[in-house]
XYZ file of C-alpha atoms in Angstrom:
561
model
C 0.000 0.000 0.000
C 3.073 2.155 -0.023
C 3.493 2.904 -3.271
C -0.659 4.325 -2.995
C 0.085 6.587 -0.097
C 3.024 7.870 -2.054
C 1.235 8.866 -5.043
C 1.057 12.541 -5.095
C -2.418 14.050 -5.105
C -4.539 14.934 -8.771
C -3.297 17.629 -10.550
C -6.132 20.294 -9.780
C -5.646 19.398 -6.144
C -2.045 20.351 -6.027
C -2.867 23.758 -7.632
C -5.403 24.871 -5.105
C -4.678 27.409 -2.712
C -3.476 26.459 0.792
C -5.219 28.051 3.339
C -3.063 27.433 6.433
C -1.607 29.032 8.878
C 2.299 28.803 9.229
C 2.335 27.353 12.741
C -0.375 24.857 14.067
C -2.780 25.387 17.057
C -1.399 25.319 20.628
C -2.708 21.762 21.916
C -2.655 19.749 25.093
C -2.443 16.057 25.035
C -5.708 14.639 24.184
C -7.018 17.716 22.848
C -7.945 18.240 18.873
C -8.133 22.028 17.014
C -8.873 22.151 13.487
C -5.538 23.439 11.481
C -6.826 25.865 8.641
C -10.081 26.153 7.276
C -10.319 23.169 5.010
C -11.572 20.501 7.750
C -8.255 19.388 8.731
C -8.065 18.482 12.160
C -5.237 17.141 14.518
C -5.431 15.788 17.974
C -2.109 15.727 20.068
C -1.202 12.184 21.525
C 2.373 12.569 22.924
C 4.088 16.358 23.203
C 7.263 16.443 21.369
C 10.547 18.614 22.282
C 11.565 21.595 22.118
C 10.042 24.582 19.665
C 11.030 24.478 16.330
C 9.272 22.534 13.478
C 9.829 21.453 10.027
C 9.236 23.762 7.267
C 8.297 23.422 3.566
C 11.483 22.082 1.495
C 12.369 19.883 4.421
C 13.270 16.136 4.788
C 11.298 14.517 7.465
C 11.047 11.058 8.489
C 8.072 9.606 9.701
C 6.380 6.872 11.302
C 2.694 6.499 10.721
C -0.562 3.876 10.496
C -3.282 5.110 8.258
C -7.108 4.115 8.810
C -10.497 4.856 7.478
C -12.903 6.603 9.813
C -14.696 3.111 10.586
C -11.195 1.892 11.725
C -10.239 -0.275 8.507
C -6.267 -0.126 8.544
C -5.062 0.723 4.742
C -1.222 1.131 5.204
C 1.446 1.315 8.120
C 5.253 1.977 7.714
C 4.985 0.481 11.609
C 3.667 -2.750 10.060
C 6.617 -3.076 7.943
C 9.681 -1.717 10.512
C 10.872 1.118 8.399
C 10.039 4.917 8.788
C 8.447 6.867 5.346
C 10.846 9.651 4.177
C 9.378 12.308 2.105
C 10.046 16.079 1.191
C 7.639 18.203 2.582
C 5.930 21.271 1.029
C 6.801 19.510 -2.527
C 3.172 17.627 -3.191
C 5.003 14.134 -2.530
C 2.351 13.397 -0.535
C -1.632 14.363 0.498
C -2.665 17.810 1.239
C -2.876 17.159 4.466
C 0.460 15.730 5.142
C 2.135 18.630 3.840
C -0.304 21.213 6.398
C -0.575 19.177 9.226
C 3.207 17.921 9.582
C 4.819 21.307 9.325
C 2.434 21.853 12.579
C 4.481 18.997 14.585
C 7.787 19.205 16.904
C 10.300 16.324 16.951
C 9.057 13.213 19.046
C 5.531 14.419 18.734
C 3.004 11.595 17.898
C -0.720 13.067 16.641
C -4.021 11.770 15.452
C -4.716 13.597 11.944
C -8.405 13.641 10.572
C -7.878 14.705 6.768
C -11.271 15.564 4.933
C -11.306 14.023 1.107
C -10.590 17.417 -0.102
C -7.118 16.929 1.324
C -6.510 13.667 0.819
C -7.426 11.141 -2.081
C -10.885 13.101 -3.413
C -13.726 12.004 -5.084
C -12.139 9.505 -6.596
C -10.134 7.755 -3.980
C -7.191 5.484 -4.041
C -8.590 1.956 -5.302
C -8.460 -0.609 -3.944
C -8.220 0.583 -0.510
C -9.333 3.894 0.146
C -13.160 4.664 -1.231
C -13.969 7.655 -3.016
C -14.802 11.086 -1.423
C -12.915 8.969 1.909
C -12.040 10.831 5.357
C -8.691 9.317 6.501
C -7.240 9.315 10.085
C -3.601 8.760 10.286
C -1.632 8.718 12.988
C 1.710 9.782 13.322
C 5.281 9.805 14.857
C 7.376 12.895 13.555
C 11.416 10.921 14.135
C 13.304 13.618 12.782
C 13.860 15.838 10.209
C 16.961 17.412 7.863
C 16.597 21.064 7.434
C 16.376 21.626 3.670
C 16.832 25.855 2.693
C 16.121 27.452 -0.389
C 18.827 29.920 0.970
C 18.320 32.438 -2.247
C 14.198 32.307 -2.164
C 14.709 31.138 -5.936
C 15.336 27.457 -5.940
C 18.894 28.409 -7.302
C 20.649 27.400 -4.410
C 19.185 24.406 -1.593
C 21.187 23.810 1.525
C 21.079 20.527 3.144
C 22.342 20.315 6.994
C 24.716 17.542 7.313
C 26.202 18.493 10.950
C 24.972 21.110 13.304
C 26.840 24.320 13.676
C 27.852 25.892 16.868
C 26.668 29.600 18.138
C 24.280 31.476 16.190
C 26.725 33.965 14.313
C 27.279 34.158 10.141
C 29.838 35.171 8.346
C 29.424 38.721 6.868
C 30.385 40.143 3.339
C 34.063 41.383 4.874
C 34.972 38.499 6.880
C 37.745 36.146 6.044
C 36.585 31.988 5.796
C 38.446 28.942 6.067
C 36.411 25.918 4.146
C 36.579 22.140 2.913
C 34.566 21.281 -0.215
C 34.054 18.881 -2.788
C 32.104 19.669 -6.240
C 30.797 16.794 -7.993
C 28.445 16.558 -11.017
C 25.110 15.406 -10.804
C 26.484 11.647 -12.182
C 29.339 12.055 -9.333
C 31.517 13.210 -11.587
C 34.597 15.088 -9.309
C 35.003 18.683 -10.080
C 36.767 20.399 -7.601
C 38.030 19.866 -4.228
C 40.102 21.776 -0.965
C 40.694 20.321 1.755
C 40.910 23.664 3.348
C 41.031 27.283 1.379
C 40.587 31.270 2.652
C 38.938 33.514 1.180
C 36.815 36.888 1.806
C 33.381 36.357 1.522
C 32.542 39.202 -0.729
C 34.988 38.354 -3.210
C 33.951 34.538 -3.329
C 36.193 31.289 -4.465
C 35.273 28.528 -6.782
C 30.979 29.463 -7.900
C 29.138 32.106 -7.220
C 27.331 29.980 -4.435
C 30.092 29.552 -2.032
C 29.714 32.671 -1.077
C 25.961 32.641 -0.806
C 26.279 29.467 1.436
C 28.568 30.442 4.037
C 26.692 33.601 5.029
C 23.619 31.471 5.727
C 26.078 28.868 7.991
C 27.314 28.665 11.504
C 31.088 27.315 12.652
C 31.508 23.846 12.156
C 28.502 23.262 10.050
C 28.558 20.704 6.735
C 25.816 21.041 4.464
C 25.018 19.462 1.035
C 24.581 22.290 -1.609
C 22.328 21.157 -5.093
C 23.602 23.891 -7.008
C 21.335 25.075 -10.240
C 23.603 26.591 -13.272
C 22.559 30.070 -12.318
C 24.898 29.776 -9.043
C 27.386 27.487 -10.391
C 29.375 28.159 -14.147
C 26.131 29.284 -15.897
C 25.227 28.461 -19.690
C 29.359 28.545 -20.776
C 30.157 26.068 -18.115
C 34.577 25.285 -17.380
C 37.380 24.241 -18.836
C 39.345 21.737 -16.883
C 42.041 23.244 -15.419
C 44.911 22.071 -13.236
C 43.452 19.545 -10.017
C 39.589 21.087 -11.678
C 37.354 18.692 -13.684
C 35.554 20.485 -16.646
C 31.889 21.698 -16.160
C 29.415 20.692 -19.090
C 26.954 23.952 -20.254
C 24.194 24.434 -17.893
C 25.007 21.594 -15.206
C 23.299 21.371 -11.541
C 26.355 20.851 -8.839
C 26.247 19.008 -5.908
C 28.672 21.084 -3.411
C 29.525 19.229 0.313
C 30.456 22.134 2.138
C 31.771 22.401 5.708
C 32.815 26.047 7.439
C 35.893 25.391 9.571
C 36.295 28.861 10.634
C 36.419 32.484 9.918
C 38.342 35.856 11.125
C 35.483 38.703 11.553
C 36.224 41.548 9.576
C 34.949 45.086 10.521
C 35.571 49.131 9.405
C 36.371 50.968 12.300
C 35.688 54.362 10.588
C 32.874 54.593 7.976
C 35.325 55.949 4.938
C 36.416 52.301 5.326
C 40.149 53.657 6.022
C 41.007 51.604 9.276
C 39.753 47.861 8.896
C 39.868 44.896 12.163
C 40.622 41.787 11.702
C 39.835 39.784 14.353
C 42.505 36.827 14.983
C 41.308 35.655 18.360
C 38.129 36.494 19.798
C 38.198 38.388 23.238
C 35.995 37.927 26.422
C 32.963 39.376 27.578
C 30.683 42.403 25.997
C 32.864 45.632 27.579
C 35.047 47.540 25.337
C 36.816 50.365 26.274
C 35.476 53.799 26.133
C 36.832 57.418 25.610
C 39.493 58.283 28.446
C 39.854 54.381 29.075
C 43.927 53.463 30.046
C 44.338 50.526 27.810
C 47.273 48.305 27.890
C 48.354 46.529 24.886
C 50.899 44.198 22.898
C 51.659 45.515 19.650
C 53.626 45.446 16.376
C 53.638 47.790 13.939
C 54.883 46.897 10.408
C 55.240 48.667 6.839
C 53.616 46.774 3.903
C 56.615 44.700 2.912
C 56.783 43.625 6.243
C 59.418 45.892 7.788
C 58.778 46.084 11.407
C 58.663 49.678 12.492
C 57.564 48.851 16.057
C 57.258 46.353 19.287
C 55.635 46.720 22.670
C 55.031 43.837 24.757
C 56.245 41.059 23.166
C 59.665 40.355 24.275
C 60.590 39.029 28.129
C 60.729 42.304 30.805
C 59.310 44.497 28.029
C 56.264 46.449 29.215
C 53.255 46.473 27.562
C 51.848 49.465 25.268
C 49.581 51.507 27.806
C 47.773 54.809 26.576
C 44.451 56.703 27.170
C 42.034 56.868 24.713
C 40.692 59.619 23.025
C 43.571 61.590 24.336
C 46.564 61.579 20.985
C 48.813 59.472 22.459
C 49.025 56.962 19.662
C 47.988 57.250 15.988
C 44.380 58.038 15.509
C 43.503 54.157 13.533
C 44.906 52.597 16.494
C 43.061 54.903 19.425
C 40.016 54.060 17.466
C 40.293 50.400 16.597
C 41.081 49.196 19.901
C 37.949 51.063 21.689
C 36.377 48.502 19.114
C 38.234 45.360 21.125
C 37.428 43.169 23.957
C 39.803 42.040 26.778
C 42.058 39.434 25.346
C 41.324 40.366 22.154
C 44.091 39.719 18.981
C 43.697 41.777 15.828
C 45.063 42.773 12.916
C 44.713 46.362 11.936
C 45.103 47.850 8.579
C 45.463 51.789 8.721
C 45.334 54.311 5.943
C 47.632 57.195 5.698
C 45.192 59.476 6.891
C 44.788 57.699 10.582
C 48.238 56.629 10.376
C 51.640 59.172 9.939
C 49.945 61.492 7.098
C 51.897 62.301 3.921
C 55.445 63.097 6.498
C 58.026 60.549 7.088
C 57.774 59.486 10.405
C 60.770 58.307 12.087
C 59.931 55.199 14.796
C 61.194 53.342 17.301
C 62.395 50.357 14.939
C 62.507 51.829 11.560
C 61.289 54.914 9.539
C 57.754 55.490 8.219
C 57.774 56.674 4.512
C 55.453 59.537 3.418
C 51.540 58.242 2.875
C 52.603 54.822 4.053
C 49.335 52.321 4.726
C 50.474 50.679 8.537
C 49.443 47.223 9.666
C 49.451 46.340 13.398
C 48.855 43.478 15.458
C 47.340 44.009 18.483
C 46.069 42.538 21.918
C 44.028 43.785 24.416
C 45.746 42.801 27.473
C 43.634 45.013 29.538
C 42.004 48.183 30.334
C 40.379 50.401 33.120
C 37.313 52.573 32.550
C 36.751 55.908 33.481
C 34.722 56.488 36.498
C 31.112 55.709 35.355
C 28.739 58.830 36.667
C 26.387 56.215 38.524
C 29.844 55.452 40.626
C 30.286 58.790 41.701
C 28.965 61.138 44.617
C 27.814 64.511 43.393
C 30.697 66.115 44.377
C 32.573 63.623 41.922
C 30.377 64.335 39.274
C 30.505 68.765 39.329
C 34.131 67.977 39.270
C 34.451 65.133 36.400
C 32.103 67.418 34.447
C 34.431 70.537 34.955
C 37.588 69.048 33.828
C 35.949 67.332 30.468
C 34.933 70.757 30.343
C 38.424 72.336 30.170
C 39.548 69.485 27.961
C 37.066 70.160 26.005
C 38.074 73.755 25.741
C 42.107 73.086 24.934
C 40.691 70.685 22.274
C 38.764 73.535 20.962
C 41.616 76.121 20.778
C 43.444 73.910 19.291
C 40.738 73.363 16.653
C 39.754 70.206 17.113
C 36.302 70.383 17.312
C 34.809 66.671 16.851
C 36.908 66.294 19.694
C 35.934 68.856 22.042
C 32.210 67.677 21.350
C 32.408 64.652 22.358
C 34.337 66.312 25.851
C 31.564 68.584 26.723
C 28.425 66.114 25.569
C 30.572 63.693 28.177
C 30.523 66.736 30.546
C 26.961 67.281 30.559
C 26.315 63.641 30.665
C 27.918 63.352 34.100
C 25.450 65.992 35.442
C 22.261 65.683 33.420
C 19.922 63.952 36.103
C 20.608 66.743 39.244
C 17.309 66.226 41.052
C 19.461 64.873 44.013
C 22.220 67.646 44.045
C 21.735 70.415 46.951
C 21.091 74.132 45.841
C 24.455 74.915 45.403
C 25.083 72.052 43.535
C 22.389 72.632 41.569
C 23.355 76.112 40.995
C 27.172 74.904 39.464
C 25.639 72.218 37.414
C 23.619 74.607 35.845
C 26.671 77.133 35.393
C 28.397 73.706 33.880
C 25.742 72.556 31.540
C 25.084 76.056 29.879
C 28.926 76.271 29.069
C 29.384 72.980 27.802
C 26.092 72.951 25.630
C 27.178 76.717 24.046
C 30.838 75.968 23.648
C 29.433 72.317 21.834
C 27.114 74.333 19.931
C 30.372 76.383 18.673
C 31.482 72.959 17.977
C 28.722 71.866 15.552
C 28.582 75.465 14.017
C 32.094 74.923 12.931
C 31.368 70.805 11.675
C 28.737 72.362 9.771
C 26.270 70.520 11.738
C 23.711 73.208 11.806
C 20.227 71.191 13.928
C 22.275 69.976 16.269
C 23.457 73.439 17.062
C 20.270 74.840 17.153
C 18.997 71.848 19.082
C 21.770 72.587 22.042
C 21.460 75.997 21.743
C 17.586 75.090 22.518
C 18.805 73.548 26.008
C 20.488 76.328 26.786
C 17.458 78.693 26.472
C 15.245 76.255 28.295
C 17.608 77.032 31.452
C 18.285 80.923 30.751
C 16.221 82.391 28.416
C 17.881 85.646 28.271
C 21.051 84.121 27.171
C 23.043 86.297 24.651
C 25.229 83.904 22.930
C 22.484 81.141 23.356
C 20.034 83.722 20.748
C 23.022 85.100 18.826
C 24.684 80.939 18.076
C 21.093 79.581 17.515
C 20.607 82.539 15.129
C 23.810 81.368 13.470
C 22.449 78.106 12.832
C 18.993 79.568 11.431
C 20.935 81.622 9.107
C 22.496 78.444 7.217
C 19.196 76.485 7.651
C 17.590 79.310 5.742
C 15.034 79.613 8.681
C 15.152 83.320 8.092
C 12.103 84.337 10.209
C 13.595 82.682 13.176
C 17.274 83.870 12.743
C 15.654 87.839 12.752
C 13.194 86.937 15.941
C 16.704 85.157 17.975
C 18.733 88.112 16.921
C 16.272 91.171 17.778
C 15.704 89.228 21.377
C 19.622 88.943 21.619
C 19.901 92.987 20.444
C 17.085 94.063 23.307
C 19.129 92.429 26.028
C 22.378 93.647 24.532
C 21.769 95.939 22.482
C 25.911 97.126 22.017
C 26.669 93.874 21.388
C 29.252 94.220 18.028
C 29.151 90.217 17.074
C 25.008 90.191 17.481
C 25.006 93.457 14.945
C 27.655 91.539 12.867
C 25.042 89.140 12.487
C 22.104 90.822 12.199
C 23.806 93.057 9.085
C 24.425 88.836 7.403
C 21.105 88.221 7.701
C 19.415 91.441 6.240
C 22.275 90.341 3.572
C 20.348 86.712 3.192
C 16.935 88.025 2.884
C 18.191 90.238 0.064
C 19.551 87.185 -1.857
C 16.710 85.065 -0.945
C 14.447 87.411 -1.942
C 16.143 88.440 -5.527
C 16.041 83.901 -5.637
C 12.199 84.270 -4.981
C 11.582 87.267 -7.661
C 13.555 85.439 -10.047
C 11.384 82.291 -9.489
C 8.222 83.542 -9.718
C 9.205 85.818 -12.280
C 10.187 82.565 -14.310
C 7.097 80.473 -13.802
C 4.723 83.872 -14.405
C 6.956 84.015 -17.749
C 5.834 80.240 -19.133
C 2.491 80.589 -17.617
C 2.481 83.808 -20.408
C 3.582 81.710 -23.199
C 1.229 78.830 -22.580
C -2.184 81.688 -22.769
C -2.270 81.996 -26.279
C -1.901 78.010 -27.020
C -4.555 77.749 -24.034
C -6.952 79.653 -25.984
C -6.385 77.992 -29.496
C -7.426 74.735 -27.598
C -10.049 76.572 -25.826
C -11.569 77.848 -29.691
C -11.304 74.934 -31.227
């Protein structure tokens, strides 16, 4: 009866629409829900384990005995001692197969009711199951391979052979190590490693390595059927070298197992100071601005010259620094607040975050003009800063004041991303004041009005224009009367083209103070702005007015006709 139960369902049954949900009810043992709304219905015998269940494309294996409704057995895979494999989603088998196992967890065992409609139809399944029939069936859900469509296009299915470990993928950027073998569809051997590197993004062998091992874990083997699209396309391949040739058009099998792989990051978003990771570190915490970190390190030129060495050597002390604070090239202060205790990684630096377009003489050897650095690197260890939650309030008026000063050097010096990021740390430390005293209160506030103009300087020079305004905003919330408050947050109207509200800031600023030169500076560059955007306007309208002129006469040609 085997090769009946197999039989895949009539033709106009496979192409009706399935009208199922993607997960099945929530049952108790002994309990029975009706999956869908086509009369299916399933009553749970035995709970299974765990959460996850099969999905469509899947290879499941089965145990099951199949009845009519007046308890007539038809067919059993028990009977015969061997569980029914099948593909599921793929009309292999009934209708209600397909809905109702996709429902169950591994080790479950239901009771499944499956109207005619879902099952063998009108017609039936002679000899043994009578037309129009309503089958039970009841089944033990062994196992299951996880089978993935892993481009959504049927170009690429992945087959788990061995579990991976974790839950992290490789990314475009990251560097794998991977076995394969490539064999034709008649086992033909096409191409084999028995380990090879490579970045993801720039791929090795087909197209669908690459694909593959961004879908895969560490340690996973999977079975890849490969369709020509992903594999050597209508030309197929040449032999070549240890490579068997591909014929036009041919569907691969690929075994493919990810060993390993280094994660790959870019520290600064122009993509100018790329991580490596060579050994993970531990924990989540990373360092953070003003963190002393201590380090091993080598620096080395492109051909390998070795420029410099902390650490590494017996009695030779490690690298320590601050962050944030110059004391070692910018690609390396910023890479290694990127790090994690223990930590090993191998830094690639441009120029620009490295020794700039001067020769730089070091410790080891000399650094030639626009030179690209490498470095590797451990985090040995580090201490944070003080954390503001750590501190009395005394602590925190007097952490705020210093990042406060730095922030001011930084800003003399005209380093301005810098000194933001001092006085937004500033402010940070002294934000939430509801449980400083009066006079506490009273130098917080002196703190946070200095920081938030002097950052608002900041973003007027970054050309960051809202975010001025915004702190300039804060500012007024806590002294409305404040002068260089109106006259910045007039500055940053001015370049937003928020005319109206640059004049109202700077008339407010003028009534206070009304001598004020650098307010009357401004005042005379705005009444120069409404002029040009004025002349922009006339012009504009002046245009459209023009072609609305032209099109009259054609307008009224239409119109008599």
């Amino acid at each position: 009866m085997e090769e009946d139960f197999d039989m895949p369902p009539p033709e106009e049954m496979m192409n009706d629409d399935l009208d199922v949900p993607d997960e099945g009810p929530i049952l108790k043992v002994g309990e029975e829900k009706e999956i869908g709304k086509q009369g299916l219905k399933k009553k749970l015998l035995k709970e299974g384990e765990g959460w996850d269940t099969p999905e469509n494309g899947d290879e499941v294996e089965v145990h099951y005995t199949g009845t009519l409704l007046d308890g007539t057995k038809f067919d059993s895979s028990r009977d015969r001692g061997t569980p029914f494999k099948f593909t599921l989603g793929q009309g292999q088998v009934i209708k209600g197969w397909d809905q109702g196992i996709k429902t169950m967890k591994k080790g479950e065992n239901a009771l499944f009711t499956i109207p005619p409609e879902l099952a063998y139809g009108e017609s039936g399944s002679s000899p043994t199951i009578p037309p129009s029939a309503t089958l039970q069936f009841d089944v033990d859900l062994l196992s299951w391979t996880s089978v993935k469509d892993i481009c959504k296009d049927g170009g690429i299915f992945k087959k788990i052979l061995k579990e991976g470990e974790k839950w992290e993928n490789p990314k475009d950027l990251d560097e794998v190590f991977v076995k394969y073998e490539a064999c034709l569809e008649d086992g033909t051997l096409i191409g084999k490693s028995d380990g090879v590197e490579f970045t993801v993004k720039e791929g090795h062998f087909c197209p669908a390595l690459s694909k593959a091992v961004k879908t895969m874990k560490k340690g996973e083997k999977v079975l890849l059927t490969v369709k020509p699209q992903y594999a050597f396309g209508e030309k197929g391949k040449p032999a070549s070298g240890d490579e068997g040739a591909v014929p036009p058009n041919a569907t691969l099998q690929i075994t493919l197992e990810l060993v390993s792989w280094n994660i790959v990051s870019e520290v600064t978003d122009d993509k100018k100071v790329i991580k490596k990771i060579l050994k993970e570190g531990e924990g989540y915490e990373r360092p953070s601005d003003g963190a002393v970190v201590r380090l091993k390190l080598i620096g080395k030129l492109q051909d390998g010259t070795v420029f410099f060495k902390k650490g590494h050597d017996d009695g030779d002390e490690l690298l320590e620094f601050k962050t944030d604070d110059e004391q070692v090239i910018d690609g390396v202060d910023r890479a290694v607040m990127t790090m994690k205790k223990g930590e090993v990684a191998l830094l690639t630096i441009a120029p620009e975050y490295a020794f700039g377009s001067s020769e730089s003489q070091q410790e080891l050897a000399v650094v030639p003009p626009n030179s690209t650095v490498s470095y590797e690197a451990e985090l040995v260890s580090f201490d944070k800063e003080k954390e503001s939650w750590d501190m009395n309030t005394p602590e925190k008026i007097e952490a705020a004041a210093k990042k406060k000063e730095e922030g001011n050097v930084l800003f003399k010096a005209g380093k301005y991303e810098r000194a933001s990021k001092r006085y937004e740390k500033a402010v940070k430390y002294i934000e939430y004041d509801t449980s400083f005293g009066e006079e506490e209160k009273k130098q917080a506030k002196a703190v946070k009005v200095a920081c938030n103009l002097n950052n608002a300087a900041c973003k007027l020079k970054l050309k960051d224009y809202k975010q001025a305004e915004k702190l300039c905003t804060k500012v007024l919330e806590l002294e409305s009367r404040n002068v260089k408050a109106l006259y910045r947050r007039a500055q940053a109207y001015i370049q937003l083209t928020d005319l109206d509200l640059a004049e109202f800031d700077i008339k407010k600023a003028l009534e206070i103070d009304p001598d004020n030169r650098d307010v009357k500076l401004e005042y005379k560059t705005l009444k120069e702005k409404v002029k040009e955007y004025n002349k922009k306007q006339a012009k504009f309208y002046g245009n459209m007015f023009a072609k609305l002129t032209k099109l009259e006469p054609h307008e009224s040609k239409i119109a008599e006709a």
